[in-house]
mmCIF file of C-alpha atoms in Angstrom:
data_model
loop_
_atom_site.group_PDB
_atom_site.id
_atom_site.type_symbol
_atom_site.label_atom_id
_atom_site.label_comp_id
_atom_site.label_asym_id
_atom_site.label_seq_id
_atom_site.Cartn_x
_atom_site.Cartn_y
_atom_site.Cartn_z
ATOM 1 C CA THR V 1 29.258 -12.587 9.283
ATOM 2 C CA GLN V 2 28.801 -15.898 7.455
ATOM 3 C CA TRP V 3 25.930 -14.362 5.514
ATOM 4 C CA TYR V 4 28.158 -11.598 4.173
ATOM 5 C CA ASN V 5 30.762 -14.183 3.164
ATOM 6 C CA GLY V 6 28.168 -16.066 1.110
ATOM 7 C CA ILE V 7 27.818 -18.969 3.563
ATOM 8 C CA MET V 8 24.084 -19.434 3.891
ATOM 9 C CA ALA V 9 24.153 -22.464 6.219
ATOM 10 C CA SER V 10 23.376 -20.276 9.228
ATOM 11 C CA THR V 11 20.244 -18.689 7.757
ATOM 12 C CA ARG V 12 16.812 -19.212 9.240
ATOM 13 C CA GLN V 13 14.409 -21.623 7.646
ATOM 14 C CA GLY V 14 12.118 -19.898 5.163
ATOM 15 C CA GLU V 15 8.699 -18.749 6.345
ATOM 16 C CA TYR V 16 5.403 -18.382 4.568
ATOM 17 C CA PRO V 17 4.383 -14.708 4.131
ATOM 18 C CA ARG V 18 1.341 -15.267 6.336
ATOM 19 C CA HIS V 19 3.761 -15.545 9.256
ATOM 20 C CA VAL V 20 5.531 -12.257 8.612
ATOM 21 C CA VAL V 21 2.618 -10.049 7.532
ATOM 22 C CA SER V 22 0.512 -8.156 10.042
ATOM 23 C CA ASN V 23 -3.054 -9.341 10.590
ATOM 24 C CA GLU V 24 -4.059 -5.686 10.439
ATOM 25 C CA LEU V 25 -2.351 -4.873 7.147
ATOM 26 C CA MET V 26 -5.561 -3.516 5.589
ATOM 27 C CA ALA V 27 -6.036 -1.029 8.410
ATOM 28 C CA MET V 28 -2.377 -0.108 8.777
ATOM 29 C CA ALA V 29 -1.249 -0.061 5.129
ATOM 30 C CA PRO V 30 -4.124 -0.594 2.682
ATOM 31 C CA ASP V 31 -2.022 0.495 -0.319
ATOM 32 C CA ALA V 32 0.562 -2.177 0.475
ATOM 33 C CA ARG V 33 -2.129 -4.847 0.792
ATOM 34 C CA VAL V 34 -3.658 -3.939 -2.571
ATOM 35 C CA MET V 35 -0.242 -3.942 -4.210
ATOM 36 C CA LEU V 36 0.523 -7.383 -2.767
ATOM 37 C CA GLN V 37 -2.839 -8.686 -4.005
ATOM 38 C CA ARG V 38 -2.148 -7.416 -7.523
ATOM 39 C CA MET V 39 1.435 -8.647 -7.611
ATOM 40 C CA LYS V 40 1.955 -11.311 -10.235
ATOM 41 C CA LEU V 41 5.462 -12.425 -11.075
ATOM 42 C CA SER V 42 5.980 -15.115 -13.693
ATOM 43 C CA SER V 43 8.566 -17.826 -13.150
ATOM 44 C CA GLU V 44 10.427 -16.447 -16.194
ATOM 45 C CA ASP V 45 10.588 -12.983 -14.635
ATOM 46 C CA LEU V 46 11.721 -14.423 -11.331
ATOM 47 C CA ASN V 47 14.406 -16.499 -13.075
ATOM 48 C CA ARG V 48 15.671 -13.437 -14.979
ATOM 49 C CA MET V 49 15.886 -11.460 -11.750
ATOM 50 C CA MET V 50 17.740 -14.250 -9.970
ATOM 51 C CA LEU V 51 20.143 -14.820 -12.880
ATOM 52 C CA ARG V 52 20.943 -11.113 -12.959
ATOM 53 C CA SER V 53 21.588 -11.182 -9.204
ATOM 54 C CA TYR V 54 23.772 -14.271 -9.556
ATOM 55 C CA SER V 55 25.865 -12.679 -12.321
ATOM 56 C CA LEU V 56 26.340 -9.569 -10.160
ATOM 57 C CA TYR V 57 27.286 -11.739 -7.178
ATOM 58 C CA ALA V 58 29.999 -13.387 -9.291
ATOM 59 C CA MET V 59 31.580 -9.944 -9.755
ATOM 60 C CA ASP V 60 31.071 -8.701 -6.184
ATOM 61 C CA PRO V 61 30.819 -11.128 -3.239
ATOM 62 C CA CYS V 62 28.291 -8.921 -1.439
ATOM 63 C CA PHE V 63 25.218 -11.156 -1.688
ATOM 64 C CA SER V 64 22.670 -8.615 -0.443
ATOM 65 C CA CYS V 65 24.123 -5.977 -2.816
ATOM 66 C CA ALA V 66 23.823 -8.351 -5.767
ATOM 67 C CA ALA V 67 20.247 -9.302 -4.863
ATOM 68 C CA TRP V 68 19.295 -5.636 -4.464
ATOM 69 C CA ASN V 69 20.909 -4.589 -7.745
ATOM 70 C CA GLY V 70 19.407 -7.555 -9.611
ATOM 71 C CA ALA V 71 15.930 -6.650 -8.374
ATOM 72 C CA CYS V 72 16.481 -2.981 -9.253
ATOM 73 C CA ALA V 73 17.614 -3.891 -12.769
ATOM 74 C CA TRP V 74 14.499 -6.020 -13.228
ATOM 75 C CA LEU V 75 12.280 -3.140 -12.024
ATOM 76 C CA GLU V 76 13.960 -0.677 -14.392
ATOM 77 C CA ASN V 77 13.479 -3.008 -17.384
ATOM 78 C CA ASN V 78 9.946 -4.232 -16.599
ATOM 79 C CA ARG V 79 7.968 -1.131 -15.730
ATOM 80 C CA ASN V 80 5.000 -2.392 -17.774
ATOM 81 C CA VAL V 81 4.779 -5.467 -15.527
ATOM 82 C CA TRP V 82 4.836 -3.829 -12.086
ATOM 83 C CA MET V 83 3.187 -0.436 -12.681
ATOM 84 C CA PRO V 84 -0.356 -1.941 -12.651
ATOM 85 C CA TRP V 85 0.361 -3.319 -9.161
ATOM 86 C CA ILE V 86 0.481 0.180 -7.686
ATOM 87 C CA PRO V 87 -2.884 1.578 -6.518
ATOM 88 C CA GLN V 88 -4.062 4.944 -7.844
ATOM 89 C CA LYS V 89 -3.180 7.835 -5.587
ATOM 90 C CA THR V 90 -6.882 8.746 -5.368
ATOM 91 C CA ALA V 91 -8.177 5.214 -4.695
ATOM 92 C CA CYS V 92 -9.064 5.819 -1.054
ATOM 93 C CA PHE V 93 -9.944 2.949 1.246
ATOM 94 C CA ALA V 94 -12.505 2.589 4.023
ATOM 95 C CA GLY V 95 -11.609 5.026 6.787
ATOM 96 C CA GLN V 96 -10.009 7.447 4.315
ATOM 97 C CA GLY V 97 -11.249 10.205 2.036
ATOM 98 C CA MET V 98 -10.021 12.245 -0.915
ATOM 99 C CA TYR V 99 -8.022 15.219 0.325
ATOM 100 C CA ASP V 100 -6.774 18.314 -1.499
ATOM 101 C CA GLU V 101 -3.449 19.203 0.104
ATOM 102 C CA GLU V 102 -3.287 22.647 -1.518
ATOM 103 C CA LYS V 103 -6.658 23.685 -0.068
ATOM 104 C CA GLY V 104 -6.170 21.681 3.130
ATOM 105 C CA GLU V 105 -9.624 20.117 2.980
ATOM 106 C CA PHE V 106 -11.496 16.944 2.155
ATOM 107 C CA VAL V 107 -13.123 16.907 -1.293
ATOM 108 C CA SER V 108 -15.859 14.830 -2.899
ATOM 109 C CA SER V 109 -14.431 14.122 -6.363
ATOM 110 C CA ARG V 110 -11.139 12.923 -7.777
ATOM 111 C CA SER V 111 -10.800 15.915 -10.063
ATOM 112 C CA ASN V 112 -10.067 17.990 -6.965
ATOM 113 C CA SER V 113 -8.245 15.319 -5.030
ATOM 114 C CA VAL V 114 -4.523 15.119 -4.631
ATOM 115 C CA THR V 115 -4.252 12.225 -2.182
ATOM 116 C CA CYS V 116 -6.078 10.127 0.415
ATOM 117 C CA ARG V 117 -6.087 10.928 4.102
ATOM 118 C CA ALA V 118 -7.634 9.291 7.181
ATOM 119 C CA CYS V 119 -11.011 10.791 8.057
ATOM 120 C CA SER V 120 -10.716 13.114 11.047
ATOM 121 C CA PRO V 121 -12.960 12.936 14.128
ATOM 122 C CA GLY V 122 -16.457 14.228 13.322
ATOM 123 C CA ARG V 123 -16.327 12.610 9.863
ATOM 124 C CA PHE V 124 -16.888 9.152 8.412
ATOM 125 C CA SER V 125 -15.707 7.462 5.241
ATOM 126 C CA SER V 126 -18.280 6.823 2.516
ATOM 127 C CA LEU V 127 -17.846 4.796 -0.695
ATOM 128 C CA VAL V 128 -17.760 6.700 -3.992
ATOM 129 C CA VAL V 129 -17.891 4.880 -7.333
ATOM 130 C CA ASP V 130 -16.878 6.826 -10.436
ATOM 131 C CA LYS V 131 -15.424 6.164 -13.894
ATOM 132 C CA ASP V 132 -12.031 5.339 -12.312
ATOM 133 C CA GLY V 133 -13.431 2.750 -9.880
ATOM 134 C CA ASP V 134 -13.948 2.772 -6.127
ATOM 135 C CA THR V 135 -12.710 5.461 -3.789
ATOM 136 C CA ALA V 136 -14.040 7.161 -0.657
ATOM 137 C CA GLU V 137 -14.855 10.564 0.709
ATOM 138 C CA CYS V 138 -14.926 11.815 4.296
ATOM 139 C CA ARG V 139 -18.372 13.200 5.087
ATOM 140 C CA LEU V 140 -19.382 15.163 8.167
ATOM 141 C CA CYS V 141 -21.424 13.184 10.664
ATOM 142 C CA PRO V 142 -25.121 14.120 10.348
ATOM 143 C CA MET V 143 -26.882 16.011 13.149
ATOM 144 C CA GLY V 144 -27.692 13.740 16.062
ATOM 145 C CA SER V 145 -24.570 11.661 15.577
ATOM 146 C CA ALA V 146 -20.886 12.002 16.340
ATOM 147 C CA GLN V 147 -17.549 10.296 15.805
ATOM 148 C CA ALA V 148 -14.579 10.824 18.099
ATOM 149 C CA SER V 149 -12.202 8.445 16.292
ATOM 150 C CA MET V 150 -9.954 8.785 13.271
ATOM 151 C CA SER V 151 -10.635 6.630 10.187
ATOM 152 C CA ALA V 152 -14.275 5.926 11.035
ATOM 153 C CA VAL V 153 -16.654 4.293 8.563
ATOM 154 C CA LYS V 154 -19.815 5.342 10.411
ATOM 155 C CA CYS V 155 -20.987 7.830 12.971
ATOM 156 C CA ASP V 156 -22.530 6.844 16.292
ATOM 157 C CA MET V 157 -25.859 8.182 17.491
ATOM 158 C CA CYS V 158 -25.495 10.668 20.318
ATOM 159 C CA SER V 159 -25.896 9.247 23.832
ATOM 160 C CA VAL V 160 -29.166 9.805 25.676
ATOM 161 C CA GLY V 161 -29.269 13.343 27.004
ATOM 162 C CA THR V 162 -26.691 14.679 24.493
ATOM 163 C CA TYR V 163 -26.918 15.960 20.947
ATOM 164 C CA ALA V 164 -24.855 17.242 18.042
ATOM 165 C CA SER V 165 -26.415 20.467 16.791
ATOM 166 C CA GLU V 166 -24.162 20.866 13.766
ATOM 167 C CA GLU V 167 -22.936 18.656 10.972
#
């Protein structure tokens, strides 16, 4: 309750982001990791955001509301700053491939792609470099190999005494 009354004496000591970010961020949320890597916020931008939040807090003693609204106002007025942080929708990562949601199938070029999706079992993710940069496609495992897992980056050779007769 002190927090909501603006008394910050009971707050936890600040932590470095390395303590609050998952070690498996790339596997669990690659888009978020890329956005965080691209994020660059100047001290002037940060000061403007904080001043806006402070002025809102002076009008309404809800600290979290003021902080939220100050950040939102900064985002609305600085689209040119933060838009480059956001990865392209078709920039697929290892373990993913370009996927056309209308057709319900994996595709091999961005012109057909709508989004990225984890490669399904029996497929592996392969790097594709085009005019827009790096992405990936989900290819079928070649004959003699298999993959039972989602988001694979390679196929495993069939065990002795077994085989995969189809791609």
